[in-house]
């Protein structure tokens, strides 16, 4: 019986979640979410930033900002969680981006000279989707598929 178990290969589909992997994958998510929160806490951006970004649409900025968040969330769900989150990392990342975007807009209601905009939440969700799907595509292209070898 022991020889039967040793002869069959076990293929692991779940990522191994360790404290180091949690820090490695979820740390950047927390750090970046903190940067977004800090930026949303400013009543007005510093002059150097506002002059640099003055010609770019607010929605493009939201899309770009949340594309990075979506990619980081996908990476964390895929490699540092188990169960549903690991198997549905794209959907979890999109939902996480949308929820964080909604909470960010709620936060801006309490910041002087800032306002909430539903279209910002839409741009955040689209950006999170673009980031998650792009990271997934890049990851799949980087790892060659495992092809079983036939014994002759």
Short mmCIF file of C-alpha atoms in Angstrom, two decimals:
data_model
loop_
_atom_site.label_atom_id
_atom_site.label_comp_id
_atom_site.label_asym_id
_atom_site.label_seq_id
_atom_site.Cartn_x
_atom_site.Cartn_y
_atom_site.Cartn_z
CA UNK A 1 0.00 0.00 0.00
CA UNK A 2 2.82 2.39 0.80
CA UNK A 3 4.44 1.59 -2.56
CA UNK A 4 1.18 2.51 -4.35
CA UNK A 5 1.19 5.91 -2.69
CA UNK A 6 4.82 6.53 -3.52
CA UNK A 7 4.33 5.59 -7.16
CA UNK A 8 1.61 8.16 -7.82
CA UNK A 9 2.63 11.78 -8.26
CA UNK A 10 0.80 14.39 -6.25
CA UNK A 11 0.18 17.61 -8.14
CA UNK A 12 -0.35 20.60 -5.87
CA UNK A 13 -2.84 23.12 -7.25
CA UNK A 14 -3.12 25.24 -4.09
CA UNK A 15 -0.33 27.69 -3.28
CA UNK A 16 1.55 27.06 -0.06
CA UNK A 17 0.67 29.94 2.26
CA UNK A 18 3.37 30.82 4.77
CA UNK A 19 3.93 33.96 6.87
CA UNK A 20 6.72 34.96 4.47
CA UNK A 21 4.49 34.54 1.41
CA UNK A 22 1.77 36.60 3.10
CA UNK A 23 4.27 39.40 3.72
CA UNK A 24 5.75 39.08 0.22
CA UNK A 25 2.43 39.23 -1.62
CA UNK A 26 0.06 41.11 0.70
CA UNK A 27 2.66 43.62 1.94
CA UNK A 28 2.77 45.53 -1.38
CA UNK A 29 -1.06 45.56 -1.47
CA UNK A 30 -1.22 47.13 1.99
CA UNK A 31 1.54 49.61 1.20
CA UNK A 32 -0.05 50.69 -2.07
CA UNK A 33 -3.53 50.94 -0.50
CA UNK A 34 -1.95 53.20 2.13
CA UNK A 35 -0.46 55.41 -0.58
CA UNK A 36 -3.88 55.69 -2.25
CA UNK A 37 -5.45 56.56 1.12
CA UNK A 38 -2.81 59.21 1.79
CA UNK A 39 -3.36 60.78 -1.64
CA UNK A 40 -7.10 60.85 -1.03
CA UNK A 41 -6.56 62.54 2.33
CA UNK A 42 -4.97 65.61 0.74
CA UNK A 43 -7.37 68.53 0.31
CA UNK A 44 -5.36 69.63 -2.69
CA UNK A 45 -2.32 67.95 -4.25
CA UNK A 46 1.08 69.63 -4.06
CA UNK A 47 1.68 72.21 -6.82
CA UNK A 48 4.37 70.13 -8.55
CA UNK A 49 2.03 67.13 -8.89
CA UNK A 50 -1.03 69.11 -9.98
CA UNK A 51 0.90 70.96 -12.71
CA UNK A 52 2.40 67.67 -13.98
CA UNK A 53 -0.95 65.86 -14.04
CA UNK A 54 -3.08 68.86 -15.04
CA UNK A 55 -3.48 67.77 -18.67
CA UNK A 56 -4.46 64.17 -17.86
CA UNK A 57 -8.10 63.27 -17.26
CA UNK A 58 -9.10 62.40 -13.72
CA UNK A 59 -10.64 59.13 -14.96
CA UNK A 60 -7.41 58.07 -16.69
CA UNK A 61 -5.56 58.66 -13.43
CA UNK A 62 -8.08 56.54 -11.53
CA UNK A 63 -7.87 53.78 -14.14
CA UNK A 64 -4.04 53.75 -14.01
CA UNK A 65 -3.91 53.91 -10.23
CA UNK A 66 -6.33 51.02 -9.78
CA UNK A 67 -4.78 48.94 -12.59
CA UNK A 68 -1.72 48.65 -10.38
CA UNK A 69 -3.89 47.82 -7.37
CA UNK A 70 -5.74 45.17 -9.41
CA UNK A 71 -2.45 43.58 -10.48
CA UNK A 72 -1.14 43.55 -6.90
CA UNK A 73 -4.41 42.10 -5.61
CA UNK A 74 -4.43 39.37 -8.28
CA UNK A 75 -0.84 38.47 -7.40
CA UNK A 76 -1.67 38.28 -3.69
CA UNK A 77 -4.85 36.27 -4.11
CA UNK A 78 -3.22 33.87 -6.58
CA UNK A 79 -0.04 33.19 -4.63
CA UNK A 80 -0.76 33.93 -0.96
CA UNK A 81 -4.27 32.69 -0.35
CA UNK A 82 -5.99 29.36 -0.66
CA UNK A 83 -9.39 28.06 -1.58
CA UNK A 84 -11.76 30.28 -3.51
CA UNK A 85 -9.42 33.30 -3.55
CA UNK A 86 -6.58 31.41 -5.18
CA UNK A 87 -8.81 29.74 -7.77
CA UNK A 88 -10.73 32.91 -8.64
CA UNK A 89 -7.95 35.44 -8.17
CA UNK A 90 -9.02 37.68 -11.07
CA UNK A 91 -12.57 38.03 -9.76
CA UNK A 92 -11.36 38.55 -6.21
CA UNK A 93 -8.95 41.25 -7.41
CA UNK A 94 -11.67 43.02 -9.41
CA UNK A 95 -14.06 42.91 -6.44
CA UNK A 96 -11.30 44.11 -4.10
CA UNK A 97 -10.45 47.01 -6.42
CA UNK A 98 -14.11 48.01 -6.73
CA UNK A 99 -14.68 47.85 -2.97
CA UNK A 100 -11.53 49.79 -2.20
CA UNK A 101 -12.47 52.37 -4.82
CA UNK A 102 -15.92 52.76 -3.27
CA UNK A 103 -14.42 53.11 0.21
CA UNK A 104 -11.95 55.67 -1.15
CA UNK A 105 -14.80 57.75 -2.57
CA UNK A 106 -16.64 57.53 0.76
CA UNK A 107 -13.45 58.67 2.49
CA UNK A 108 -13.24 61.70 0.17
CA UNK A 109 -16.67 62.85 1.36
CA UNK A 110 -15.00 63.75 4.66
CA UNK A 111 -11.94 65.50 3.17
CA UNK A 112 -12.29 69.28 2.77
CA UNK A 113 -12.48 70.44 -0.88
CA UNK A 114 -12.88 66.86 -2.14
CA UNK A 115 -16.00 65.14 -3.43
CA UNK A 116 -17.13 61.63 -4.27
CA UNK A 117 -17.91 60.66 -7.86
CA UNK A 118 -19.64 57.45 -8.98
CA UNK A 119 -17.72 57.59 -12.27
CA UNK A 120 -14.48 57.42 -10.29
CA UNK A 121 -15.68 54.10 -8.86
CA UNK A 122 -16.38 52.90 -12.40
CA UNK A 123 -12.87 53.95 -13.49
CA UNK A 124 -11.40 52.24 -10.41
CA UNK A 125 -13.24 49.00 -11.21
CA UNK A 126 -12.24 49.07 -14.88
CA UNK A 127 -8.65 49.78 -13.88
CA UNK A 128 -8.65 46.93 -11.37
CA UNK A 129 -10.01 44.61 -14.06
CA UNK A 130 -7.36 45.67 -16.57
CA UNK A 131 -4.59 45.20 -14.01
CA UNK A 132 -5.77 41.79 -12.81
CA UNK A 133 -6.38 40.37 -16.30
CA UNK A 134 -3.07 41.77 -17.59
CA UNK A 135 -1.08 40.26 -14.70
CA UNK A 136 -2.82 36.93 -15.23
CA UNK A 137 -1.98 36.99 -18.94
CA UNK A 138 1.67 37.91 -18.29
CA UNK A 139 1.97 35.19 -15.67
CA UNK A 140 0.53 32.54 -17.98
CA UNK A 141 2.92 33.51 -20.77
CA UNK A 142 5.93 33.43 -18.43
CA UNK A 143 5.33 29.91 -17.14
CA UNK A 144 5.47 27.19 -19.80
CA UNK A 145 2.71 24.60 -19.44
CA UNK A 146 3.62 21.31 -17.82
CA UNK A 147 3.47 18.57 -20.42
CA UNK A 148 3.56 14.99 -19.13
CA UNK A 149 6.26 12.88 -20.71
CA UNK A 150 5.32 9.49 -22.07
CA UNK A 151 7.51 6.61 -20.99
CA UNK A 152 8.71 4.61 -23.98
#
